Amino acid sequence: GLKAFLDQRPALFLAFRIAGALFLIWIPVMTFRHARDPMPTVAADGGASRGVFNAFAFALWTQLSNPKCILFFASIFIALLPQDMPAWMTPVILGIVLVQETAWYALVAVGFSMPRPRAFYARAKIVLDRAAAGFIGAIGVKLLWDAAWSASSVKT
């Protein structure tokens, strides 16, 4: 539905691409600015009293209800996926994202539940956060550049 709508309105598609690129620039700006902020503390039991299922359900609900996550992936999809993408590709891409995000956050949760990875990240937090911000910001700038470049070919 949205794809068909945007196919008929290339100027609106361009506006979404620009908005997505700007969002992908705003996130790293905020990350860079807050890189020196301290890490949140963990309860003495490391959250073990919550139970595995409850902890997973809480984390899943937090992620699914986070508008930044939705906007982040929407920005990437709008900016990077072609307008003439085959219909079968949408559920495949969403499935890949679901598996990748689940695996990544499970790995992060397990890793950061251990003292050594937490201590390493605490020592390297500023550098790692700013490097990640630079990488995502570069993608946002490239997408903004590409959108501005293609703006000259869009007919309203």
C-alpha positions in Angstrom: 0.0 0.0 0.0 2.6 2.5 1.1 4.9 1.5 -1.8 2.2 2.0 -4.4 1.3 5.3 -2.8 4.9 6.5 -2.9 5.4 5.2 -6.4 2.8 7.7 -7.5 4.3 10.5 -5.6 8.1 10.6 -6.1 8.4 14.0 -4.4 6.9 12.6 -1.2 9.2 9.6 -1.5 12.1 12.0 -1.7 10.8 13.9 1.3 10.7 10.6 3.3 14.3 9.8 2.1 15.5 13.2 3.3 13.7 12.9 6.6 15.2 9.4 7.1 18.6 10.7 6.4 18.2 13.6 8.8 17.0 11.2 11.5 20.1 9.0 10.8 22.2 12.1 11.4 20.3 13.2 14.5 20.8 9.8 16.3 24.6 9.9 16.1 24.7 13.6 17.1 22.8 12.7 20.3 25.0 9.6 20.8 28.2 11.6 20.4 26.9 14.3 22.8 26.0 11.7 25.5 29.0 9.4 25.1 30.4 10.7 28.4 27.2 9.9 30.3 27.7 7.1 32.8 26.3 3.6 32.2 23.2 2.7 34.1 23.8 0.6 37.2 22.6 -3.0 37.4 20.7 -4.5 40.4 22.8 -6.5 42.8 21.2 -9.8 41.5 21.8 -8.6 37.9 18.1 -8.8 37.2 18.0 -12.6 37.9 15.0 -12.2 40.2 12.9 -11.2 37.2 13.1 -14.7 35.6 14.2 -15.5 32.1 10.7 -15.3 30.5 9.7 -12.1 32.2 13.1 -10.5 31.4 12.7 -11.5 27.7 9.1 -10.3 27.6 10.1 -7.0 29.2 13.0 -6.5 26.8 10.8 -7.5 23.8 8.0 -5.1 24.7 10.5 -2.3 25.4 12.1 -2.8 21.9 8.8 -3.1 20.0 7.3 -0.1 21.7 10.4 2.1 21.2 9.6 4.7 18.5 13.3 5.3 17.9 13.7 1.6 16.8 10.8 1.9 14.4 11.9 5.2 13.0 15.5 3.9 12.7 14.5 0.9 10.6 11.9 2.9 8.6 14.6 5.5 7.8 16.9 2.8 6.6 14.2 1.0 4.6 13.0 4.2 2.9 16.4 5.5 2.2 18.1 2.3 1.0 15.5 0.0 -0.5 14.6 0.6 -4.1 11.1 1.9 -5.0 10.6 -1.0 -7.5 11.4 -3.7 -4.9 9.5 -7.0 -5.6 6.6 -7.7 -3.1 8.1 -10.9 -1.9 11.2 -9.1 -0.6 9.3 -7.2 2.1 8.5 -10.2 4.3 11.9 -11.6 3.7 13.6 -8.4 4.8 11.4 -8.1 7.9 12.1 -11.7 8.8 15.9 -11.1 8.4 15.6 -8.0 10.6 13.6 -9.9 13.3 16.2 -12.8 13.4 19.1 -10.4 13.4 17.7 -8.1 16.0 16.7 -11.0 18.3 20.2 -12.6 17.9 22.0 -9.4 18.5 20.1 -8.3 21.6 20.3 -11.8 23.0 24.1 -11.7 22.5 24.4 -8.2 24.0 22.2 -9.3 27.0 24.3 -12.3 27.7 27.5 -10.5 27.2 26.7 -7.5 29.4 25.4 -9.8 32.1 29.0 -10.8 32.7 31.4 -8.6 34.6 34.4 -8.6 32.2 32.5 -7.4 29.1 30.7 -4.7 31.2 34.0 -3.5 32.6 35.6 -3.4 29.1 32.7 -1.4 27.7 32.7 1.0 30.7 36.4 1.7 30.0 35.9 2.1 26.2 32.4 3.6 26.2 33.3 7.1 25.0 35.5 5.8 22.1 33.0 3.1 21.1 30.0 5.3 21.3 31.6 8.1 19.3 33.0 5.6 16.7 29.5 4.1 16.2 28.0 7.6 16.0 30.6 8.6 13.4 29.7 5.5 11.3 25.9 5.9 11.5 26.4 9.7 10.9 28.4 9.0 7.8 25.6 6.8 6.5 23.1 9.5 7.2 25.2 12.2 5.4 25.7 9.8 2.4 21.9 9.2 2.2 21.2 12.9 2.5 23.7 13.6 -0.3 22.2 10.9 -2.5 18.7 12.3 -1.8 19.7 15.8 -2.6 21.5 14.6 -5.8 18.4 12.8 -6.9 16.1 15.7 -6.0 17.0 17.3 -9.3 15.5 14.4 -11.3 12.2 14.2 -9.3 9.2 15.8 -11.0 6.4 16.8 -8.8 
